[in-house]
Short mmCIF file of C-alpha atoms in Angstrom, two decimals:
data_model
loop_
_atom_site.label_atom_id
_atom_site.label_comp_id
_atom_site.label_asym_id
_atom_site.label_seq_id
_atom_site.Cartn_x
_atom_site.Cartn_y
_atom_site.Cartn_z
CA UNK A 35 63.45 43.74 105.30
CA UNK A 36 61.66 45.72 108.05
CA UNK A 37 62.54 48.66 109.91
CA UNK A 38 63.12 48.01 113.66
CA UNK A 39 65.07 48.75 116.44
CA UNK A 40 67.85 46.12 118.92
CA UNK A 41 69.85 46.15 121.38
CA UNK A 42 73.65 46.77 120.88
CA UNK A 43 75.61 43.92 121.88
CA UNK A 44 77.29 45.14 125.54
CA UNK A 45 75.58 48.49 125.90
CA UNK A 46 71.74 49.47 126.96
CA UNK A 47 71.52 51.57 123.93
CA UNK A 48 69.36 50.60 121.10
CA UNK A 49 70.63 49.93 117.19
CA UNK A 50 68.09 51.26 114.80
CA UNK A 51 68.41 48.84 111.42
CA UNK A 52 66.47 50.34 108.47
CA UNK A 53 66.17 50.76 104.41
CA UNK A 54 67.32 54.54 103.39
CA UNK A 55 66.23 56.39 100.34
CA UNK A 56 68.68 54.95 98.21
CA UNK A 57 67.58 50.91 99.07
CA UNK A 58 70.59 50.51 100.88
CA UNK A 59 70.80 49.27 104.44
CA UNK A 60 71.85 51.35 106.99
CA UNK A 61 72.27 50.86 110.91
CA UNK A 62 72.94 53.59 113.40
CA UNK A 63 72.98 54.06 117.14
CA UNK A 64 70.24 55.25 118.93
CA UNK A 65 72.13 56.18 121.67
CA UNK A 66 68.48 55.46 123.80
CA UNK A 67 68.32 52.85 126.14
CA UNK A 68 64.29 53.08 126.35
CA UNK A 69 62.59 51.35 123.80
CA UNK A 70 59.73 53.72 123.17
CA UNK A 71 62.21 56.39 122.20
CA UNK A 72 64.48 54.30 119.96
CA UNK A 73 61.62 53.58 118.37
CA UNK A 74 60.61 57.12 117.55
CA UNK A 75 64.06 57.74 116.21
CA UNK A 76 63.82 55.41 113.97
CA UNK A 77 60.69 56.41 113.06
CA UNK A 78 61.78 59.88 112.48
CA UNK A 79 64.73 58.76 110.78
CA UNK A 80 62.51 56.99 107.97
CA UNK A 81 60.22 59.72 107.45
CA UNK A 82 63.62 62.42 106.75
CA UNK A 83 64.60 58.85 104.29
CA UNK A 84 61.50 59.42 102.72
CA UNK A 85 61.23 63.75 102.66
CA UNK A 86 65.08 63.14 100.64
CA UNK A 87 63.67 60.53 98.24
CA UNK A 88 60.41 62.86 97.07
CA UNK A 89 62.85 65.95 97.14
CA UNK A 90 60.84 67.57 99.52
CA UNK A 91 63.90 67.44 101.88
CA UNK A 92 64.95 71.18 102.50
CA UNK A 93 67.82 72.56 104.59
CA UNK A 94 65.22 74.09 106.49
CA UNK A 95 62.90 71.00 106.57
CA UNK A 96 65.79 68.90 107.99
CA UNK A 97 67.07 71.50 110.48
CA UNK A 98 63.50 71.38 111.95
CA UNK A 99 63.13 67.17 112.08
CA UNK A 100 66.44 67.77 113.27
CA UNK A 101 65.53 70.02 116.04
CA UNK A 102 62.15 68.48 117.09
CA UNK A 103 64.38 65.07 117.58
CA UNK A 104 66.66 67.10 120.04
CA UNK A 105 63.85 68.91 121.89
CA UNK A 106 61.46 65.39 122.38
CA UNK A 107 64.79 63.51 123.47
CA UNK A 108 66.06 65.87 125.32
CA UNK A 109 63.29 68.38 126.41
CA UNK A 110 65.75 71.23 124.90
CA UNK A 111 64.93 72.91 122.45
CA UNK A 112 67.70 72.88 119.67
CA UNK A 113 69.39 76.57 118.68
CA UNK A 114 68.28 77.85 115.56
CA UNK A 115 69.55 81.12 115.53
CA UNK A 116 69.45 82.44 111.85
CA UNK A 117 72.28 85.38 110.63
CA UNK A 118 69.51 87.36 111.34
CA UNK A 119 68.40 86.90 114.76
CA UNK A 120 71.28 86.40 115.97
CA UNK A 121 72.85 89.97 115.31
CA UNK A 122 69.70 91.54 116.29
CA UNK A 123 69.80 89.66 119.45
CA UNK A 124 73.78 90.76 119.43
CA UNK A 125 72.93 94.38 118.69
CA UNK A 126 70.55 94.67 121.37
CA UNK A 127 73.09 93.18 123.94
CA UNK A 128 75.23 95.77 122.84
CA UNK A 129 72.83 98.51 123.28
CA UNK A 130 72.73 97.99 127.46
CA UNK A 131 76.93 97.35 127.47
CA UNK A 132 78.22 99.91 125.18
CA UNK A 133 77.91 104.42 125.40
CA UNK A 134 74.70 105.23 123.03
CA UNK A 135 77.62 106.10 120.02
CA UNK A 136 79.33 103.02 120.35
CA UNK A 137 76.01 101.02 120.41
CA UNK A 138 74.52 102.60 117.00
CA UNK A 139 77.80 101.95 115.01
CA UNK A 140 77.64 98.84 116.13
CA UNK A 141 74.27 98.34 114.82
CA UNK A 142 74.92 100.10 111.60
CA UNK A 143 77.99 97.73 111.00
CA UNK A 144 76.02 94.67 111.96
CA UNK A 145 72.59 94.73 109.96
CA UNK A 146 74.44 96.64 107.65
CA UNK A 147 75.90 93.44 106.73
CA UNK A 148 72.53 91.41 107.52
CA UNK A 149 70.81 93.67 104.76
CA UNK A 150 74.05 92.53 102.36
CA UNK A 151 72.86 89.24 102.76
CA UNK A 152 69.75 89.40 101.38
CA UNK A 153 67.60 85.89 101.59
CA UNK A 154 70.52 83.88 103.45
CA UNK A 155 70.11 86.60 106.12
CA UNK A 156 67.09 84.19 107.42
CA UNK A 157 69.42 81.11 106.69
CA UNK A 158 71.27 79.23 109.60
CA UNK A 159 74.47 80.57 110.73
CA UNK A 160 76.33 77.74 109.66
CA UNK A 161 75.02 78.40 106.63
CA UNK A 162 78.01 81.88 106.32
CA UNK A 163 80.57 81.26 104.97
CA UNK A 164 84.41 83.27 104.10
CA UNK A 165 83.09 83.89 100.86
CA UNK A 166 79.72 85.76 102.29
CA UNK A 167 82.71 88.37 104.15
CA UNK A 168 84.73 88.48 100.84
CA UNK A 169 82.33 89.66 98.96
CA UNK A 170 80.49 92.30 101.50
CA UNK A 171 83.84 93.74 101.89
CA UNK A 172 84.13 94.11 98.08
CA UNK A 173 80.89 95.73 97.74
CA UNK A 174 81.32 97.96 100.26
CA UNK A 175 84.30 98.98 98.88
CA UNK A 176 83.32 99.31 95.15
CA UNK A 177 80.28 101.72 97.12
CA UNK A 178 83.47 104.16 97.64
CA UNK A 179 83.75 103.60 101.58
CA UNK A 180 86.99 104.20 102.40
CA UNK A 181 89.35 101.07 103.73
CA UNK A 182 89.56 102.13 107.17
CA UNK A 183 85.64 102.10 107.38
CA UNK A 184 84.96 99.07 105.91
CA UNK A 185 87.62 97.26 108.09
CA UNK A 186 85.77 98.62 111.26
CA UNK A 187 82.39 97.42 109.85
CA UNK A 188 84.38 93.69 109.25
CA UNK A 189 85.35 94.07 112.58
CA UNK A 190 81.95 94.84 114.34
CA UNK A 191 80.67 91.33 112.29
CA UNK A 192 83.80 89.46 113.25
CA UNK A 193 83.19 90.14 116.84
CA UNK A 194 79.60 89.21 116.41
CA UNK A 195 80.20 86.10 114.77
CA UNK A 196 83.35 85.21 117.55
CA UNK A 197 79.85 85.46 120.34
CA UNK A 198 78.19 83.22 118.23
CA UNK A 199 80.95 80.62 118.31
CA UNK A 200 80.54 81.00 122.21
CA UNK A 201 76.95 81.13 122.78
CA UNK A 202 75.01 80.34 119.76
CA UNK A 203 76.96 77.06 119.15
CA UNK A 204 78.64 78.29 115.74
CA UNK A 205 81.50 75.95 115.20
CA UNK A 206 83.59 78.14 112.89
CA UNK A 207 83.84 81.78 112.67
CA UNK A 208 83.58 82.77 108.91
CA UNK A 209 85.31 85.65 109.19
CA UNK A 210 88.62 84.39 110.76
CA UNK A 211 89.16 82.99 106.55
CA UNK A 212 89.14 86.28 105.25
CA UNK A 213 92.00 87.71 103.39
CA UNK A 214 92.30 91.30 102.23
CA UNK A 215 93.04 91.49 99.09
CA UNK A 216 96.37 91.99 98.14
CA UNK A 217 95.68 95.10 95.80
CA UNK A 218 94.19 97.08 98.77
CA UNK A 219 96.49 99.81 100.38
CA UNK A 220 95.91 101.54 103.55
CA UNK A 221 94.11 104.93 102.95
CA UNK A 222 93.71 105.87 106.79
CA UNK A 223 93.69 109.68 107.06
CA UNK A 224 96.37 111.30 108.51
CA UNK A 225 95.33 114.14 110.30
CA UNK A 226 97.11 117.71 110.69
CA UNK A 227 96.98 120.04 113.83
CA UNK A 228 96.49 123.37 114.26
CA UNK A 229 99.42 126.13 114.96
CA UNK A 230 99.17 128.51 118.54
CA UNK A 231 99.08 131.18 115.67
CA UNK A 232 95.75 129.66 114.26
CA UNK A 233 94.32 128.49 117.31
CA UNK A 234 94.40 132.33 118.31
CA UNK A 235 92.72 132.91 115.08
CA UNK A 236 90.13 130.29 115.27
CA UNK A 237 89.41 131.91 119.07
CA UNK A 238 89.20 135.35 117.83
CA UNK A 239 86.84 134.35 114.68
CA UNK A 240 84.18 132.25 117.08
CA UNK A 241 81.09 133.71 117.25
CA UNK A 242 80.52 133.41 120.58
CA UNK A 243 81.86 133.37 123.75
CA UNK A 244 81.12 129.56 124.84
CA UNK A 245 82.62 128.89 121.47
CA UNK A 246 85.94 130.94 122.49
CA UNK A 247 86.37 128.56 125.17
CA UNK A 248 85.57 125.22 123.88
CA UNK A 249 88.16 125.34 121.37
CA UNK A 250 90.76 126.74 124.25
CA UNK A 251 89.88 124.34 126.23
CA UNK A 252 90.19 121.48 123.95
CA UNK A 253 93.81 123.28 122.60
CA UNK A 254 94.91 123.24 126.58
CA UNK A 255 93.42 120.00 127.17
CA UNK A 256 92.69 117.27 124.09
CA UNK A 257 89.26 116.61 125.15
CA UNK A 258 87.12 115.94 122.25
CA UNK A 259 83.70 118.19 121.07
CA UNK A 260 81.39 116.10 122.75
CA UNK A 261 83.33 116.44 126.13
CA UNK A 262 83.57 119.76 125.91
CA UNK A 263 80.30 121.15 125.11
CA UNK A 264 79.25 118.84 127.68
CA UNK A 265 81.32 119.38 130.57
CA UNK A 266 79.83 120.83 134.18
CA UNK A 267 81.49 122.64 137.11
CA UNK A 268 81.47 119.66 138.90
CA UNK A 269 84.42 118.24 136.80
CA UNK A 270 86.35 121.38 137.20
CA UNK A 271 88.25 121.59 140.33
CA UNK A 272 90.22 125.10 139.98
CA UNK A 273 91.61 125.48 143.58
CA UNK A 274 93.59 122.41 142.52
CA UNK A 275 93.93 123.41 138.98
CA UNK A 276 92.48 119.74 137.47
CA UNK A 277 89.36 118.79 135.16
CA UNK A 278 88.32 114.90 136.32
CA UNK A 279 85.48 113.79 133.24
CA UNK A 280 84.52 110.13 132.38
CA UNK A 281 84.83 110.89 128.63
CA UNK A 282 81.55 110.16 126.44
CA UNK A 283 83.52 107.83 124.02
CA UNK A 284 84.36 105.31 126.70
CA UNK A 285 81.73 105.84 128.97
CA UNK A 286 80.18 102.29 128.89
CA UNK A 287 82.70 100.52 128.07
CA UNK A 288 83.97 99.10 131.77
CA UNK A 289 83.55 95.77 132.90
CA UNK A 290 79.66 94.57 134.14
CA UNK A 291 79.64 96.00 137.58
CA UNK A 292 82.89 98.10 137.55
CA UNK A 293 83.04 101.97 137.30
CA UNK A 294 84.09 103.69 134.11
CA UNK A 295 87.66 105.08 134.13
CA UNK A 296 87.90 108.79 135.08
CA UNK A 297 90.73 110.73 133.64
CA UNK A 298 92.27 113.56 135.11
CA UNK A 299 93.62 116.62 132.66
CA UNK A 300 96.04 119.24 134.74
CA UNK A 301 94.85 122.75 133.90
CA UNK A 302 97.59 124.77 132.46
CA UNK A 303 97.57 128.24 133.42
CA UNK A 304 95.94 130.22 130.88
CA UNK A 305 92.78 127.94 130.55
CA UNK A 306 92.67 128.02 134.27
CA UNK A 307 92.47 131.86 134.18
CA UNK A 308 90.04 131.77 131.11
CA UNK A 309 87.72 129.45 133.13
CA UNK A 310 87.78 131.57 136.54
CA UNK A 311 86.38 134.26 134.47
CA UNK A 312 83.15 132.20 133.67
CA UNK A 313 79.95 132.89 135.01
CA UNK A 314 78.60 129.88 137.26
CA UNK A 315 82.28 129.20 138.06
CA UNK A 316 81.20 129.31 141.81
CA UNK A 317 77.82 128.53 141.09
CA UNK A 318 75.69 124.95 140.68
CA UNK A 319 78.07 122.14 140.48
CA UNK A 320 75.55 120.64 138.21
CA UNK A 321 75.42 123.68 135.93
CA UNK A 322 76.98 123.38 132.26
CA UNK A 323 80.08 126.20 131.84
CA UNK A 324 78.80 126.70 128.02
CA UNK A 325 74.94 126.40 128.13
CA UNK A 326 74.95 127.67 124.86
CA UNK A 327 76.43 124.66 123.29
CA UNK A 328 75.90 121.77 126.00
CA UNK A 329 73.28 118.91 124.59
CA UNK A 330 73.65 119.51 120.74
CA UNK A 331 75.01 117.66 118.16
CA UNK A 332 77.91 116.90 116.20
CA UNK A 333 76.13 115.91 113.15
CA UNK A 334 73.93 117.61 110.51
CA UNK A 335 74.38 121.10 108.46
CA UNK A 336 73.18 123.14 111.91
CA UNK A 337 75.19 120.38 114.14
CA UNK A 338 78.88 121.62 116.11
CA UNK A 339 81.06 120.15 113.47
CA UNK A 340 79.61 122.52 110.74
CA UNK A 341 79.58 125.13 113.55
CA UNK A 342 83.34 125.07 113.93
CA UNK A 343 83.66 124.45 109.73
CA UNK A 344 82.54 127.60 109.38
CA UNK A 345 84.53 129.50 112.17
CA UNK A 346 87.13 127.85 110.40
CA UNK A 347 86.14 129.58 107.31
CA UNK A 348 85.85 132.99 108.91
CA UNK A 349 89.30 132.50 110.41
CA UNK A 350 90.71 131.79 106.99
CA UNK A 351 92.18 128.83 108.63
CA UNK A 352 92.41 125.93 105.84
CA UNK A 353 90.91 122.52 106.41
CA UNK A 354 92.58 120.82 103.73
CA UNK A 355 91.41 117.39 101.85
CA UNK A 356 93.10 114.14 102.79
CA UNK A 357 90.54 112.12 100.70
CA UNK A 358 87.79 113.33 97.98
CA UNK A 359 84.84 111.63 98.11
CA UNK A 360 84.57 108.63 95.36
CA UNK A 361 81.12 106.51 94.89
CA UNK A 362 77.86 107.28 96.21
CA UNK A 363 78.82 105.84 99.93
CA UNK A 364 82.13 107.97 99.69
CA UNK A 365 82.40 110.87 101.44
CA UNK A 366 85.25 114.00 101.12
CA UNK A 367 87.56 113.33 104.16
CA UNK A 368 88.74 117.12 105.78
CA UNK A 369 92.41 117.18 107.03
CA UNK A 370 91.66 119.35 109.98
CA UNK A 371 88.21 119.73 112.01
CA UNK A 372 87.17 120.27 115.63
CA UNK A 373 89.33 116.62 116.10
CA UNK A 374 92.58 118.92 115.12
CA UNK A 375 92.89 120.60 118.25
CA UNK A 376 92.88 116.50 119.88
CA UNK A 377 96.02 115.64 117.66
CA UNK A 378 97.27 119.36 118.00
CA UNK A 379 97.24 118.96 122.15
CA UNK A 380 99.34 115.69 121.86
CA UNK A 381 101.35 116.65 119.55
CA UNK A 382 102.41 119.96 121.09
CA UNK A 383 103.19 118.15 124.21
CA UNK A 384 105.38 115.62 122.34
CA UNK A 385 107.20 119.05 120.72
CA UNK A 386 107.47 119.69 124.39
CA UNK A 387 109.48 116.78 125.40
CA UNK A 388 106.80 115.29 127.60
CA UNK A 389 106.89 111.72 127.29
CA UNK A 390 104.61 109.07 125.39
CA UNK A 391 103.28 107.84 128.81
CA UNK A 392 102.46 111.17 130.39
CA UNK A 393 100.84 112.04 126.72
CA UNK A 394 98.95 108.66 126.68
CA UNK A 395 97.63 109.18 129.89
CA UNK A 396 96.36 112.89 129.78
CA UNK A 397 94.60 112.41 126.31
CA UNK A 398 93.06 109.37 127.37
CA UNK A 399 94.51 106.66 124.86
CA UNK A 400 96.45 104.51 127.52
CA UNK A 401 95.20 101.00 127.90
CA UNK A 402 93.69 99.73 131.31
CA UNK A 403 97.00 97.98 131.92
CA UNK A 404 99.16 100.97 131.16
CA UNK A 405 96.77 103.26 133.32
CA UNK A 406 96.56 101.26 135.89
CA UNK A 407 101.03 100.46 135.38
CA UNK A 408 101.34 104.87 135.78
CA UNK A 409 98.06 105.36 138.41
CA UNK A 410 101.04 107.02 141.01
CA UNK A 411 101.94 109.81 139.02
CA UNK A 412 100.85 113.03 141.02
CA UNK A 413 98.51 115.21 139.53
CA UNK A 414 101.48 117.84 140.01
CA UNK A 415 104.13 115.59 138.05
CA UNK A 416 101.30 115.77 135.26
CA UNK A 417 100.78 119.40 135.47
CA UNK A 418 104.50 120.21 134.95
CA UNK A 419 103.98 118.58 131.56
CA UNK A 420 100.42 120.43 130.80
CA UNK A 421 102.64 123.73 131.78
CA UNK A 422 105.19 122.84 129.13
CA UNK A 423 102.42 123.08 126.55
CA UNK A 424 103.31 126.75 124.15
CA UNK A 425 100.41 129.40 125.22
CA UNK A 426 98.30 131.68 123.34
CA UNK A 427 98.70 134.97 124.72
CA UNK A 428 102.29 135.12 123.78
#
């Protein structure tokens, strides 16, 4: 019998009636009501027939019939985003949205897991499947990454494949299926905090005089390195004894065409001395107050981390180990760094009685809602708590 194409009974769509691979009969709708175009389905639909019978049918091959059926038909072109180009396209979205240190551990998470993948990283994306996640989270793991980071770089792909689902026309997230496994305990690291006694030692053994202040002011304030080293007169108002910053860490993460949030840190009264002292504290609002340090980095043997390691060292202050390093991705996790004197502010306050939301909202952790639900506390209600804080100088 002959290949060719009728009307359906009680519709203006074609039938196609043709012999598959297998000699069996088939008939399918069209779903054309012009001739011509039935006619090239069918068409097209015999040749894939004949592709499967000769074996010469690849995934591949039949996603591009596939797609050249969709575009002709329809004049769109079909998506055929592979695992592959469709993080890169992700990680480059992600790049304009998110603060520069957001952005590359997104990318590191994200092609991180493309590079797992090997071959079926230029495969479809329906082509991922639960198993794919299972068993990049095991071999990350066996590398000697500990949990916490490999559950951040899970999360990074899980929110790139959730896009896909959205815009890419990926029916089922892959990564919704996965399971830890059940022998897998939490190995976050807790983190210690610094005493006033050590803080004053830590201050005493920096060797220099921007140093001296940078870790006062994160002690007196929370703010983390990067803030600090950073920070310009312009954020310090000291008539009115407040620092306002846009911290570095959530910098670009507001809404498209909304303002990132500022936060607002009460000076308590020692830092506010400590800072009056500082040359260019009635100079260029634009000027850094520790040039010395502003622009560097964290990372690295010469970078600020290693800076305050060894100041550490000096002060005979111990940093303790909360995790030795295991495998050659592992790393030896220190209980106490710059980060310390973060956990040390908040914690001191909590010592203090001040409560969770005033803490929350001076170190920056409180969620837009809970800002926004605590936006008409007075700077002064907040500095009361700051001025709770235990000083240095006794």
């Amino acid at each position: 019998m002959r290949n060719t194409i009728r009307l359906r009974p009680g519709s203006n769509n074609y039938m196609a009636d043709y012999t598959a691979a297998d000699g069996t009969r088939r008939r399918v709708s069209t779903k054309k009501s012009d001739p011509g175009e039935a006619k090239q389905f069918l068409a097209d639909l015999v040749f894939a027939e004949r592709l499967g019978l000769a074996q010469r049918l690849t995934e591949a091959r039949a996603r591009e019939l596939i797609g050249e059926i969709v575009e002709r038909t329809t004049g769109e072109p079909l998506n055929s985003d592979t695992v592959r180009s469709w993080f890169e396209a992700w990680v480059k979205i992600k790049e304009t949205s998110k603060a520069d240190g957001t952005a590359a551990r997104y990318k590191q998470a994200a092609m991180g897991f493309v590079d797992f993948l090997g071959p079926k990283a230029d495969k479809h994306l329906e082509t991922l499947r639960t198993a794919d996640i299972a068993r990049f989270f095991k071999k990350e793991r066996d590398k000697g990454k500990s949990l916490t980071t490999v559950l951040l770089s899970l999360k990074v792909v899980k929110t790139a494949l959730k896009s896909a689902t959205r815009l890419a026309g990926l029916k089922v997230n892959p990564a919704d299926g996965f399971e830890m496994p059940h022998n897998e305990k939490g190995d976050a690291v807790e983190r210690e905090v610094f005493t006033p006694e050590e803080v004053n030692r830590l201050i005493a053994a920096a060797d220099s005089r921007d140093w001296k202040n940078v870790i006062r002011l994160s002690y007196f304030t929370g703010m983390r390195l990067g803030d600090c080293v950073n920070l310009i007169w312009r954020d310090v108002d000291l008539a009115n004894r407040v620092i306002e910053f846009i911290p570095r860490k959530t910098a670009g993460r507001g809404r498209a065409g909304s303002k990132p949030k500022q936060l607002t840190v009460p000076l308590h009264g020692e830092l506010e001395a400590a800072l009056s002292k500082l040359e260019g504290a009635d100079g260029s609002p634009k000027e850094f107050l520790f040039p010395s340090l502003a622009g560097k980095t964290s990372a690295g043997r010469s970078g600020l981390s290693m800076a305050f390691s060894r100041t550490m060292e000096r002060a005979n202050v111990d940093a303790g180990v909360r995790r030795e390093k295991q495998g050659e991705a592992g790393r030896t996790v220190r209980a106490r760094t710059f980060h310390a004197l973060r956990h040390s502010f908040v914690s001191a306050l909590a010592n203090a009685g001040v409560s969770i939301e005033h803490r929350k909202l001076m170190a920056g952790h409180a969620k837009d809602d809970m800002t926004e639900r605590y936006s008409h506390l007075s700077v002064d209600t907040l500095r009361k708590s700051v001025d709770r804080l235990p000083g240095l100088e006794g």
